[in-house]
mmCIF file of C-alpha atoms and ligand atoms in Angstrom:
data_model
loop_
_atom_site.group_PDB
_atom_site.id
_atom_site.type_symbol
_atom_site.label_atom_id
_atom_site.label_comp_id
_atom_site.label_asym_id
_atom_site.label_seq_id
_atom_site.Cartn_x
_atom_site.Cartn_y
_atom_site.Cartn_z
ATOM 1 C CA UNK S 64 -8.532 -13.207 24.118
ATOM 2 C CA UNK S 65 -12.251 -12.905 24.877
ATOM 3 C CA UNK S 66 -11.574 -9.741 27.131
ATOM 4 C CA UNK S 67 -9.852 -8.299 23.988
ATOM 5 C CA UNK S 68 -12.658 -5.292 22.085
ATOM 6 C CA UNK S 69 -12.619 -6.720 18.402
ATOM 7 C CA UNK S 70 -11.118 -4.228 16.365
ATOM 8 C CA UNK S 71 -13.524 -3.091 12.695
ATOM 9 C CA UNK S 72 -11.576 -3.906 10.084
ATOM 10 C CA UNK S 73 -13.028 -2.555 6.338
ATOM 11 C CA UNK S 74 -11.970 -3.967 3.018
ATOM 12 C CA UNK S 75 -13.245 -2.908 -0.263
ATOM 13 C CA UNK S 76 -13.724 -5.553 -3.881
ATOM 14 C CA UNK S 77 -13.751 -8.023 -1.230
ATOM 15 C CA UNK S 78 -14.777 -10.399 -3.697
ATOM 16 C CA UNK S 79 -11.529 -9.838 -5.950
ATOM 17 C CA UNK S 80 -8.876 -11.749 -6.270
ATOM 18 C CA UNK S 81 -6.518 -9.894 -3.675
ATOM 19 C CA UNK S 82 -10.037 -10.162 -1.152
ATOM 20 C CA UNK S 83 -9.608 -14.001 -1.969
ATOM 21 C CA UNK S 84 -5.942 -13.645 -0.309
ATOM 22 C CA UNK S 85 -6.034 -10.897 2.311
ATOM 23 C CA UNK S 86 -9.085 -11.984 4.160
ATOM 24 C CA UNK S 87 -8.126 -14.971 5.083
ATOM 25 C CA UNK S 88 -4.769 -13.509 6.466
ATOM 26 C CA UNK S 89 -6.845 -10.689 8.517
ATOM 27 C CA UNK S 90 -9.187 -13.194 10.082
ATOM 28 C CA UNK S 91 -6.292 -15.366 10.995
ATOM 29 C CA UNK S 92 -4.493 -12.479 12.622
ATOM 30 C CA UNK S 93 -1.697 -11.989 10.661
ATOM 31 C CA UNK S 94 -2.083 -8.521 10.611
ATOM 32 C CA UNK S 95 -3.801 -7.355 14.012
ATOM 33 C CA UNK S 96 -2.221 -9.895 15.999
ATOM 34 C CA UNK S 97 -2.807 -13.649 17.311
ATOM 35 C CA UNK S 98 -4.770 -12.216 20.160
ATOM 36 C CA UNK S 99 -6.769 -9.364 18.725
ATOM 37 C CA UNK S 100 -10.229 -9.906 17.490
ATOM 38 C CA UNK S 101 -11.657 -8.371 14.279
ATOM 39 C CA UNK S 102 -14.838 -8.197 12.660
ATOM 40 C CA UNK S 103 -15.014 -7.713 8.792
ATOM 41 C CA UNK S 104 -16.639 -5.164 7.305
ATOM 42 C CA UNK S 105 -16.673 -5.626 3.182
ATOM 43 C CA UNK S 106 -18.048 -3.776 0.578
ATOM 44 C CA UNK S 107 -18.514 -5.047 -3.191
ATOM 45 C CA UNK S 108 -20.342 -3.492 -5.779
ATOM 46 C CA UNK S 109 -24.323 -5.197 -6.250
ATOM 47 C CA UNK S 110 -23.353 -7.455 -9.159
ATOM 48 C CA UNK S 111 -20.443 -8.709 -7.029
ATOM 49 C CA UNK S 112 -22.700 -9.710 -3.533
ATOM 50 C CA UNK S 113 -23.147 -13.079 -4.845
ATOM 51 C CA UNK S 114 -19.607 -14.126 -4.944
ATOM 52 C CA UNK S 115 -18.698 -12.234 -1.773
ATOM 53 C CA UNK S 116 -21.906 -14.634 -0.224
ATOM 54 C CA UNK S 117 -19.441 -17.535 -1.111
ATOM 55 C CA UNK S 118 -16.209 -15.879 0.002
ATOM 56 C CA UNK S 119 -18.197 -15.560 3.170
ATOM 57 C CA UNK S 120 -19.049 -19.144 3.371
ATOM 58 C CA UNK S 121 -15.577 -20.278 3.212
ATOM 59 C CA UNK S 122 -14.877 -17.700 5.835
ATOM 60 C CA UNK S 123 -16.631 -18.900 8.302
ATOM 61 C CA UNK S 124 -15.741 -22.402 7.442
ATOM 62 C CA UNK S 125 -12.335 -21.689 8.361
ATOM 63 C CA UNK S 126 -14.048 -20.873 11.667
ATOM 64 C CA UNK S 127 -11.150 -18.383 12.822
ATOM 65 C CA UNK S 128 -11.248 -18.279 16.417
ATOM 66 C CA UNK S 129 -10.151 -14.374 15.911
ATOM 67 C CA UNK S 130 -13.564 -14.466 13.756
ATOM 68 C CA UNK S 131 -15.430 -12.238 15.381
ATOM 69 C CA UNK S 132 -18.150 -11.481 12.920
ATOM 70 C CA UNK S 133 -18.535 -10.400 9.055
ATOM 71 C CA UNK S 134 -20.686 -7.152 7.482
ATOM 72 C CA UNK S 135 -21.060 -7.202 4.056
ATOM 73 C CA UNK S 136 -22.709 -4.492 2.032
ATOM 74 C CA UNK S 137 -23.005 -2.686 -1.271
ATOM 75 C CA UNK S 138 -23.212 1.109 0.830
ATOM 76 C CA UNK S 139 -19.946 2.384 2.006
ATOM 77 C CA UNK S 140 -21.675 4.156 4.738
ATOM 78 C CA UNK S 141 -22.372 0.887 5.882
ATOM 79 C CA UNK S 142 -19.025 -0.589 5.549
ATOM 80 C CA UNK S 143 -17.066 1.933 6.680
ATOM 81 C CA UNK S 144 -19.226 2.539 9.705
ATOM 82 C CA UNK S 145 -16.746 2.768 12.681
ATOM 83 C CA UNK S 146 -14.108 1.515 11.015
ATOM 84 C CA UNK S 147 -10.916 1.535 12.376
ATOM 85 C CA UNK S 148 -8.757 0.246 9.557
ATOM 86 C CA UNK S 149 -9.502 0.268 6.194
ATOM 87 C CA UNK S 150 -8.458 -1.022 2.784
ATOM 88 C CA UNK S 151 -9.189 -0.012 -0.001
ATOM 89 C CA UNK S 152 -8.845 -2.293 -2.713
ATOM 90 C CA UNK S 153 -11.666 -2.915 -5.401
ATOM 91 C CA UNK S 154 -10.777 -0.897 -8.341
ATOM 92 C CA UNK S 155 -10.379 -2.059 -11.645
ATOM 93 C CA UNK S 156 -6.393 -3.744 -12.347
ATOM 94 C CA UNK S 157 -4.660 -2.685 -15.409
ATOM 95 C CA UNK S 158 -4.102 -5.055 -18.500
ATOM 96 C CA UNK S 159 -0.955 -5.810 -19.956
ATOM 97 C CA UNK S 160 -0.068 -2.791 -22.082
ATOM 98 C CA UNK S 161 -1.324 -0.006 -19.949
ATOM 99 C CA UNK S 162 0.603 1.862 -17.251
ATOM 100 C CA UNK S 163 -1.318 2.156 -13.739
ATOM 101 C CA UNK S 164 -1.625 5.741 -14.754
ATOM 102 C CA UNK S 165 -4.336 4.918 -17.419
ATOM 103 C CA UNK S 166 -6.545 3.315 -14.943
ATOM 104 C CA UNK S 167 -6.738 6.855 -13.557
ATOM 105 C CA UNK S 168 -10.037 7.967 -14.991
ATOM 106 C CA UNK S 169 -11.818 4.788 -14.512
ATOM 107 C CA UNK S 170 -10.784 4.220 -10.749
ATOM 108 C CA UNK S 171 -10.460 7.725 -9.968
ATOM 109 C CA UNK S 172 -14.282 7.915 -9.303
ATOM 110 C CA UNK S 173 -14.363 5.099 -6.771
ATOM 111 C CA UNK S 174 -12.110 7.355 -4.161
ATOM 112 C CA UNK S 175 -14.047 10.386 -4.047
ATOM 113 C CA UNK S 176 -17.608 8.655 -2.547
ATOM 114 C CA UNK S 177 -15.289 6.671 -0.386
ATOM 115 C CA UNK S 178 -13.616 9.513 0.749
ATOM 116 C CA UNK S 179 -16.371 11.532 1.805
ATOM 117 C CA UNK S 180 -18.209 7.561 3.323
ATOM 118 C CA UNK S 181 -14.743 7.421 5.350
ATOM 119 C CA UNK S 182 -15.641 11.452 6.548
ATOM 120 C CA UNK S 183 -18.693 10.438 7.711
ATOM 121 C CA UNK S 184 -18.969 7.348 9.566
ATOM 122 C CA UNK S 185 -15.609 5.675 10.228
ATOM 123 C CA UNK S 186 -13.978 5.844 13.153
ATOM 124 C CA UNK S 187 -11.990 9.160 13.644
ATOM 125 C CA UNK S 188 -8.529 7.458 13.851
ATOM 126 C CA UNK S 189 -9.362 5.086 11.112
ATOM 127 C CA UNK S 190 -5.948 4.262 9.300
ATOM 128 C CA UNK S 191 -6.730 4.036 5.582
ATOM 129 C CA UNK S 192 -4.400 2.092 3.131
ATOM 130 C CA UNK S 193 -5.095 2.374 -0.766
ATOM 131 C CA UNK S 194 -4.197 -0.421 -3.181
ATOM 132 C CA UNK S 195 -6.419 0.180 -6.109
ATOM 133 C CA UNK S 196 -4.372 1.874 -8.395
ATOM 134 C CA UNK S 197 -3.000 4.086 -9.583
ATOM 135 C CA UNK S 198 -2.524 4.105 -5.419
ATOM 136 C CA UNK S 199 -0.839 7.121 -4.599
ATOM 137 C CA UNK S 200 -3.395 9.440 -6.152
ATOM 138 C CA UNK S 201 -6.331 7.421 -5.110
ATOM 139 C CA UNK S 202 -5.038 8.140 -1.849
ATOM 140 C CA UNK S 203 -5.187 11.393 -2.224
ATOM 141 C CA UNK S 204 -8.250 11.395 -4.271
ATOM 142 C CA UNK S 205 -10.007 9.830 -0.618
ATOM 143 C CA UNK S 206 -8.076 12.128 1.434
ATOM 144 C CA UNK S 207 -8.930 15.106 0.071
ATOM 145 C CA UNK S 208 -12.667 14.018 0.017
ATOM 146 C CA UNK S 209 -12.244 13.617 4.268
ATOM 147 C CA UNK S 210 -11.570 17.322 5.095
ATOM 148 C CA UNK S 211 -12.275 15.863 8.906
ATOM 149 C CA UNK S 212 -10.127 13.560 9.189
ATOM 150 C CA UNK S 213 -6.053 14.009 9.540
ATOM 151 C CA UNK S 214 -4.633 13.817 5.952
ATOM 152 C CA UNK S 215 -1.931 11.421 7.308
ATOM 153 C CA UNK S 216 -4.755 8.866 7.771
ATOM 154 C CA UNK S 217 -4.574 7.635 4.414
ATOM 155 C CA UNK S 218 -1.471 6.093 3.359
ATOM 156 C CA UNK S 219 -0.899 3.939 -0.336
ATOM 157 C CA UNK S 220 0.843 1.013 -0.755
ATOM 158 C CA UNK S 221 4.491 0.875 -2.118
ATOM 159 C CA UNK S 222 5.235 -2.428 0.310
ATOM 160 C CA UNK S 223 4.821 -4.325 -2.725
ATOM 161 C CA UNK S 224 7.633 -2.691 -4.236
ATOM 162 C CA UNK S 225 9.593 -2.712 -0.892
ATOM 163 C CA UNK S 226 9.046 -6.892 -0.770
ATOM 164 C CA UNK S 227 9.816 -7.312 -4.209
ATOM 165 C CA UNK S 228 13.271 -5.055 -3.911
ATOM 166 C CA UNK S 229 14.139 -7.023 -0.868
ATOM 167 C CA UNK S 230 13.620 -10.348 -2.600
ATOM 168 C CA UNK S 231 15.732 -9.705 -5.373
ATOM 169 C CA UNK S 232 18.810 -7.630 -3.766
ATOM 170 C CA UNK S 233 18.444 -11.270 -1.666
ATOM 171 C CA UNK S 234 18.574 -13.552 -4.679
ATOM 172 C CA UNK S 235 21.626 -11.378 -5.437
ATOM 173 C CA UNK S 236 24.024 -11.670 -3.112
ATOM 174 C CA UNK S 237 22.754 -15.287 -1.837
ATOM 175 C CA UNK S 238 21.519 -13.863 1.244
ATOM 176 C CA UNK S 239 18.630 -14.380 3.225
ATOM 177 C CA UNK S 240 15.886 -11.341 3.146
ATOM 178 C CA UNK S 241 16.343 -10.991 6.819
ATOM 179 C CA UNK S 242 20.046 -10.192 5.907
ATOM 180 C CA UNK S 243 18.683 -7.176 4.707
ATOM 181 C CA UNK S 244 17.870 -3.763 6.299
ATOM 182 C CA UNK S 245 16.913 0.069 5.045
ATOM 183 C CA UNK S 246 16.045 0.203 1.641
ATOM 184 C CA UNK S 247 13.660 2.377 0.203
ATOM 185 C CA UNK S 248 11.114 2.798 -2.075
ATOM 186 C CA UNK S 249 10.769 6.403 -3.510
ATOM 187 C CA UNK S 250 7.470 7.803 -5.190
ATOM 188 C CA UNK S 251 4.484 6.322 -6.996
ATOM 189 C CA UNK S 252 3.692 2.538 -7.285
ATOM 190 C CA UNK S 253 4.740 3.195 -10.806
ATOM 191 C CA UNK S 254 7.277 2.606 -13.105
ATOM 192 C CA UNK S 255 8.970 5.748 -12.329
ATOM 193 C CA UNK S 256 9.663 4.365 -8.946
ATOM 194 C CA UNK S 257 13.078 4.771 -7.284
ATOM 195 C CA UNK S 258 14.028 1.662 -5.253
ATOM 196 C CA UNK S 259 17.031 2.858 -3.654
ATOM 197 C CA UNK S 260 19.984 0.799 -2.103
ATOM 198 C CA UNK S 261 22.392 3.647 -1.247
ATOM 199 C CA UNK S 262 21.144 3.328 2.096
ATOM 200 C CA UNK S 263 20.805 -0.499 2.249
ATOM 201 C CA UNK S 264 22.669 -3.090 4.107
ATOM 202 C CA UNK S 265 23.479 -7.050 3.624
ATOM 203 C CA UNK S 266 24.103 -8.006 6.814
ATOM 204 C CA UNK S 267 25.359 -5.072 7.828
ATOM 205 C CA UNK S 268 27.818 -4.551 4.650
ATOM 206 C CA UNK S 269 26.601 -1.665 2.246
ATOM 207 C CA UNK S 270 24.393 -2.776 -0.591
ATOM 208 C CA UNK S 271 26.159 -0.958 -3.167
ATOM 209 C CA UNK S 272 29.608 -2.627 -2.377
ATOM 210 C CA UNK S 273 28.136 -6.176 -2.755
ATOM 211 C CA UNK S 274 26.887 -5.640 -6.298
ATOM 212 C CA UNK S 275 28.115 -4.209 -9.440
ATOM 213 C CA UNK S 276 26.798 -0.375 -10.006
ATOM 214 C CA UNK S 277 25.940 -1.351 -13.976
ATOM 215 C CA UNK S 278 23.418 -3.952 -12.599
ATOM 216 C CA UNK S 279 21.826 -2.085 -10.463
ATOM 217 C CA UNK S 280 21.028 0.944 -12.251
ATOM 218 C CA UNK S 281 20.263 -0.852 -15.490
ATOM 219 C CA UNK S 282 18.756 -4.083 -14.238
ATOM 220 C CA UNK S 283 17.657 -4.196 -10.608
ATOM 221 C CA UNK S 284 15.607 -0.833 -10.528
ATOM 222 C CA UNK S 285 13.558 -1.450 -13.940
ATOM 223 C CA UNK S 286 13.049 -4.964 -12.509
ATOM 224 C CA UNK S 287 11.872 -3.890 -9.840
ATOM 225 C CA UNK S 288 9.345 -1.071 -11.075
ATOM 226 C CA UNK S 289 8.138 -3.336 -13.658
ATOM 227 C CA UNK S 290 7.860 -6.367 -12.098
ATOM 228 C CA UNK S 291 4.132 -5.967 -11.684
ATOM 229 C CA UNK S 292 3.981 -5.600 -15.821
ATOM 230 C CA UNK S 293 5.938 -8.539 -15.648
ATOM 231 C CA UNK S 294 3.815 -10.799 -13.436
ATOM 232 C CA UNK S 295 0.415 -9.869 -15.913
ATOM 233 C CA UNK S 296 2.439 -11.017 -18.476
ATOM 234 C CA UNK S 297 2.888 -14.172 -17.392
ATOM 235 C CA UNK S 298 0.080 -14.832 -15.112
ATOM 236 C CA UNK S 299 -2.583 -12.989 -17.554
ATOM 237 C CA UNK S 300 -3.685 -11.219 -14.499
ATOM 238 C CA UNK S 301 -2.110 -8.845 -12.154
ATOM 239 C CA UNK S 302 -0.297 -9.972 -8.443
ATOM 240 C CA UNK S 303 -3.044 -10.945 -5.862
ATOM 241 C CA UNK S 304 -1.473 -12.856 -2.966
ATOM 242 C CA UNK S 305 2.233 -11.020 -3.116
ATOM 243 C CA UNK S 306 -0.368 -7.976 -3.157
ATOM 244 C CA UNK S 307 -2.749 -9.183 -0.294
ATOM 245 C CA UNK S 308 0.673 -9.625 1.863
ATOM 246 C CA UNK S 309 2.335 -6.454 1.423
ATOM 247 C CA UNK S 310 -1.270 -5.233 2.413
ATOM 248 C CA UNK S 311 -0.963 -7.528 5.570
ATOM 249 C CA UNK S 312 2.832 -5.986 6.157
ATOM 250 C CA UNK S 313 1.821 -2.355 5.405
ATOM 251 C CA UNK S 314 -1.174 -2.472 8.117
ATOM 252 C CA UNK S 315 0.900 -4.867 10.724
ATOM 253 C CA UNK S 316 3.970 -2.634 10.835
ATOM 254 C CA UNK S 317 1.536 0.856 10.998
ATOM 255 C CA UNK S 318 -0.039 -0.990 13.768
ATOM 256 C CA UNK S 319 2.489 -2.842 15.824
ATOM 257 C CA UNK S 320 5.129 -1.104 15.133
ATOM 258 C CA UNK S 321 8.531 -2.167 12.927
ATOM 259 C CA UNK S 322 10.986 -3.730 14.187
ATOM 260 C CA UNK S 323 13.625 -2.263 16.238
ATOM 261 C CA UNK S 324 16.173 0.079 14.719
ATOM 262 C CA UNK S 325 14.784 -1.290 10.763
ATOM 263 C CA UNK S 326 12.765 0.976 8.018
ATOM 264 C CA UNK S 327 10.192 0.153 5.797
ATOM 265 C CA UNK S 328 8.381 1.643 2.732
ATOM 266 C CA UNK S 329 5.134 3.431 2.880
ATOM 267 C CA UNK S 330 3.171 5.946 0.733
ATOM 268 C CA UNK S 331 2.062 8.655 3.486
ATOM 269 C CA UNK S 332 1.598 12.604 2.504
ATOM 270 C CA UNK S 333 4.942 14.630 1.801
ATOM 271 C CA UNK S 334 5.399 16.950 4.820
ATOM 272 C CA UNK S 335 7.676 18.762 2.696
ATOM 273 C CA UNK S 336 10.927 16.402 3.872
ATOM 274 C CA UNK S 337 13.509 15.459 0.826
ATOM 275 C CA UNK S 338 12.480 18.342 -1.098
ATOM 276 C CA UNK S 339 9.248 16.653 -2.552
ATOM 277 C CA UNK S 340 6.080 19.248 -2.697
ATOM 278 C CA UNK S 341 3.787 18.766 -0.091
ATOM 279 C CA UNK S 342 0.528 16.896 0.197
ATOM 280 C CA UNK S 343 2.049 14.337 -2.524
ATOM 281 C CA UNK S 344 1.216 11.034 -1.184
ATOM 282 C CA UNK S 345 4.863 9.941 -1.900
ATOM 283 C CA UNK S 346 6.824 6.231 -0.779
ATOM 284 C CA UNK S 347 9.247 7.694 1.931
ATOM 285 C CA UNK S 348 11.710 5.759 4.298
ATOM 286 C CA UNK S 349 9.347 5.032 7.684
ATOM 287 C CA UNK S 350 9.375 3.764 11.072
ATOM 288 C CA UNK S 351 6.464 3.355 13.226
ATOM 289 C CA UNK S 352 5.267 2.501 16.901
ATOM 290 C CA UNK S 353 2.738 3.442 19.165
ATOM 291 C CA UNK S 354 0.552 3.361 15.788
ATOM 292 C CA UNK S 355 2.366 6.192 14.182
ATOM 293 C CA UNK S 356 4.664 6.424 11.112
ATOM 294 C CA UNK S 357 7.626 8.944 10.915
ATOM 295 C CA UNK S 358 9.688 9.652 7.749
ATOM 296 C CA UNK S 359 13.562 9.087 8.442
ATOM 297 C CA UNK S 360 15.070 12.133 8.466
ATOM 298 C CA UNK S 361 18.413 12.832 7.735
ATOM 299 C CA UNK S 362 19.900 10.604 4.641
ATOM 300 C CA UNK S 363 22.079 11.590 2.201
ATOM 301 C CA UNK S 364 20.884 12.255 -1.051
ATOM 302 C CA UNK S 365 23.315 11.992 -4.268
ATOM 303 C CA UNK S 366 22.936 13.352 -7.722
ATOM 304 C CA UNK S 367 21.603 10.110 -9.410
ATOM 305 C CA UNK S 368 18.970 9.675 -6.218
ATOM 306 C CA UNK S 369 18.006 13.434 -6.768
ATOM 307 C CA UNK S 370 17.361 12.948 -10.033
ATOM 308 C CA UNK S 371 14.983 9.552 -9.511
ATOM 309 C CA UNK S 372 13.417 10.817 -6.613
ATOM 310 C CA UNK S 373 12.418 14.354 -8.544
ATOM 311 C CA UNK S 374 11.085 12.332 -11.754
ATOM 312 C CA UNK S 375 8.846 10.150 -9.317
ATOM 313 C CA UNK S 376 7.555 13.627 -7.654
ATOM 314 C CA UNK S 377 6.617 15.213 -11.425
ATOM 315 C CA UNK S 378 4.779 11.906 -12.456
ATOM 316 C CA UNK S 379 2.719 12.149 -9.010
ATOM 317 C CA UNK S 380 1.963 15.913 -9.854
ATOM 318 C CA UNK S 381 0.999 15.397 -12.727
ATOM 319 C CA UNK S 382 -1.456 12.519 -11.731
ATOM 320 C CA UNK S 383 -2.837 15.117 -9.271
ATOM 321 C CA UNK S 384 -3.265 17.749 -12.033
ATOM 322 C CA UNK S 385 -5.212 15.207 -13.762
ATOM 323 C CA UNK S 386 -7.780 14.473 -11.034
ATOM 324 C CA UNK S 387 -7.826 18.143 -10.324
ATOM 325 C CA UNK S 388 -9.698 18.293 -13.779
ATOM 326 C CA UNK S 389 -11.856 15.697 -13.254
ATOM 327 C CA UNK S 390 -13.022 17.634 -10.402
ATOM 328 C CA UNK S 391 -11.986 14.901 -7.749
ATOM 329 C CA UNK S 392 -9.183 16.814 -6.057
ATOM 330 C CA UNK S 393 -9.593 20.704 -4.811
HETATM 331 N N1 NAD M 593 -0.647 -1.074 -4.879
HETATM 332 C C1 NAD M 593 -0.278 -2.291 -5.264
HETATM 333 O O1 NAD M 593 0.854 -2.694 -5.021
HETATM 334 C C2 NAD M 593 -1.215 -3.204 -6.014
HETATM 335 C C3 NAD M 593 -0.848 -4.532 -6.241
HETATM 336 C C4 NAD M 593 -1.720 -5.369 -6.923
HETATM 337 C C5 NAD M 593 -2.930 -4.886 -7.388
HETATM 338 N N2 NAD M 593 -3.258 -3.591 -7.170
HETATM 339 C C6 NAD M 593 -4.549 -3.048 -7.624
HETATM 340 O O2 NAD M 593 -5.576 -3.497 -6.738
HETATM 341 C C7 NAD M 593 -6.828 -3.429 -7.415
HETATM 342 C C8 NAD M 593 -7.622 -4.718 -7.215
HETATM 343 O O3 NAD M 593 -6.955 -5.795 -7.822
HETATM 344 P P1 NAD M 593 -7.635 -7.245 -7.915
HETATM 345 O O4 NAD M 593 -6.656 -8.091 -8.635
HETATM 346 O O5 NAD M 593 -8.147 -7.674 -6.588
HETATM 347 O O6 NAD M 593 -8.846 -6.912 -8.910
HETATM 348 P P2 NAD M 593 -10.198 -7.737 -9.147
HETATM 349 O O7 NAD M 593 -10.802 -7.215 -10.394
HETATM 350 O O8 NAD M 593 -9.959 -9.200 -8.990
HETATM 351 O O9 NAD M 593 -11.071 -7.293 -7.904
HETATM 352 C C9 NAD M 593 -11.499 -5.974 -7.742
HETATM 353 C C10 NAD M 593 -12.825 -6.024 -7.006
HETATM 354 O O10 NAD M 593 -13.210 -4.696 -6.708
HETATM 355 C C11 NAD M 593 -14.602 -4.601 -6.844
HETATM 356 N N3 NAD M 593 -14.988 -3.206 -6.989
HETATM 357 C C12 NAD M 593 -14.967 -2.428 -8.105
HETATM 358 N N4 NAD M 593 -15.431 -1.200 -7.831
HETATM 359 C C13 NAD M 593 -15.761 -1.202 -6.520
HETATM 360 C C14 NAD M 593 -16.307 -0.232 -5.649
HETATM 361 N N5 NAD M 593 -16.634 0.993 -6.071
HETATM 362 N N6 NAD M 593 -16.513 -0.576 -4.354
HETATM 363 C C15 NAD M 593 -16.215 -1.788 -3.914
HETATM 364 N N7 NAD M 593 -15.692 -2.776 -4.695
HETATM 365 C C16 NAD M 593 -15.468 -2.472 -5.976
HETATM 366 C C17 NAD M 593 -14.913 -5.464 -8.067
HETATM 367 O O11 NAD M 593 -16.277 -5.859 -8.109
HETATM 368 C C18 NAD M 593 -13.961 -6.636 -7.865
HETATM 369 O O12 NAD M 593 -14.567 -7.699 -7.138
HETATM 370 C C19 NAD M 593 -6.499 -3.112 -8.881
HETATM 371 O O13 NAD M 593 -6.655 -1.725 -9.103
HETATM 372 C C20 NAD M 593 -5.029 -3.495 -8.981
HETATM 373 O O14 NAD M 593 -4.374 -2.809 -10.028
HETATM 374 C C21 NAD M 593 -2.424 -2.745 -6.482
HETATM 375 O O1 LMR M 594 1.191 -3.873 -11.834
HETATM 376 C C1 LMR M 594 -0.028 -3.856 -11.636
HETATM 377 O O2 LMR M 594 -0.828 -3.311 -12.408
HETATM 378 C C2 LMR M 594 -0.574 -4.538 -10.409
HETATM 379 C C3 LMR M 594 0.150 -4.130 -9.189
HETATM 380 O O3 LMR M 594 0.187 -2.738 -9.041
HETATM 381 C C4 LMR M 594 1.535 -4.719 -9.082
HETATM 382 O O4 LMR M 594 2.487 -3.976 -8.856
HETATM 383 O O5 LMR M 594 1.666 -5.945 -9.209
#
């Protein structure tokens, strides 16, 4: 382990409530690795350095062996310098009422300074993952404001969704969650989200055979795009550790690859595949290794996925039309 370089990780509203979760996890090498090092770079707004001075303190009094050291810092030229992950959380969450769409023109502005801090001084394979919402066009609010770095750097998280689809197809059929393989979330972290089990197997028996077709059109996919509405409601604040370990899982599985033969869901930059318009940072079906994602190719597409997978697509353009007002997107 000592002859291991640590690895820079950056994580923004580190003093949030997902920080609270997903630090903790990164230092103890949940994500990385048992045997890779990190150092933590975070960035809070001013008002905010005080509390992140006590998430620090706990930090260290966990004294991580993987621990390498911790950077905090108001500047994101200073938290993002030579970065080679980083996650961009702090935003504002939504309350219960709103959509993640109408936190669009107050967290829109956090992405485009970030964006261009990312340009400038992280490392120039930095992998980016956004979770402030609305995700997917934050994303592409920061990528578009990194004209040198590769556009498929910066990725948004729909592993939430993935988890939370997995978990309840499980409860389901009385399976385990390891029982199940290749589902996939379509889209925006929305509610117009497709989670899609055409593809998906229960231990190696097709989804769609092991449950009734009225339930999962009517039930399991609006429980599934609104669970996060659902966990406000009864938490009176949105998810933080569910969110802080789909963060881990996004990250881990760009890193270290999936695992053999499986999918997962990630929000990466439509190359066009499936029909959706290009440069839409869009939840496809992915597997990765060697630190590289690639969209599965080649899956049928019915009438009724069409039809979810299009809807998605307009939402996300229209999200980008908005920021293309507000002068955050060319
Ligand atoms: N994509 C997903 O699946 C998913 C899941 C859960 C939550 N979220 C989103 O993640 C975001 C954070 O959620 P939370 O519960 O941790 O919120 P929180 O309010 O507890 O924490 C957000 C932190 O971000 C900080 N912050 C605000 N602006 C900042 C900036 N410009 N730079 C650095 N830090 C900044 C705040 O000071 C605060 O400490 C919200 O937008 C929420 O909706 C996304
Ligand atoms: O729903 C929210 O606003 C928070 C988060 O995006 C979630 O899905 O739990």
């Amino acid at each position: 382990m000592a002859n291991i370089e640590p690895i820079r990780v950056a994580v923004t509203g580190a003093a949030g409530q997902i920080g609270y979760s997903l630090l903790f996890r990164i230092a103890s090498g949940d994500m990385l690795g048992k045997d890779q090092p990190v150092i933590l770079q975070l960035l809070e707004v001013t008002p905010a350095l005080k509390a992140l001075e006590g998430v620090v303190m706990e930090l260290r009094d966990c004294a991580f062996p993987l621990l390498t050291d911790i950077v905090t810092s108001d500047d994101p030229n200073v938290a993002f310098k030579d970065a080679d992950y980083a996650l961009l959380v702090g935003a504002m969450p939504r309350k219960a009422g709103m959509e993640r769409g109408d936190l669009l023109s107050a967290n829109g502005g956090i992405f485009k300074p970030q964006g261009e801090a990312l340009n400038k001084v992280a490392s120039r394979g930095v992998k980016v993952l956004v979770v402030g919402n609305p995700a997917n066009t934050n994303a592409l609010i920061a990528q578009q404001n990194a004209p040198d770095l590769d556009p498929g750097q910066f990725t948004a998280m729909v592993r939430l969704d993935h988890n939370r689809a997995v978990s309840q197809l499980a409860e389901k059929t009385g399976k385990p969650v390891t029982s199940i393989q290749n589902l996939t979330i379509w889209g925006n972290h929305s509610s117009t989200q497709y989670p899609d089990l055409s593809q998906t197997t229960v231990d190696g028996k097709p989804a769609l055979d092991l449950v009734d077709r009225n339930w999962y059109e009517t039930e399991y996919i609006p429980t599934v795009a609104k669970r996060g509405a659902a966990i406000i409601a009864a938490r009176g604040a949105s998810s933080a550790a569910s969110a802080a370990s789909a963060a881990i899982d996004h990250m881990h599985d760009w890193a270290l690859g999936t695992a053999d033969g499986q999918w997962v869901s990630m929000g990466i930059p439509s190359d066009g595949s499936y029909g959706i318009p290009e440069g839409l940072i869009y939840g496809f079906p992915v597997k990765c290794a060697n630190g590289k994602y690639e969209i599965v190719q080649g899956l049928d597409v019915s009438d009724f996925s069409r039809g979810k997978m299009d809807a998605t697509a307009q939402e996300l353009q229209e999200e980008r039309d908005e920021v293309r007002k507000l002068g955050l997107v060319k």
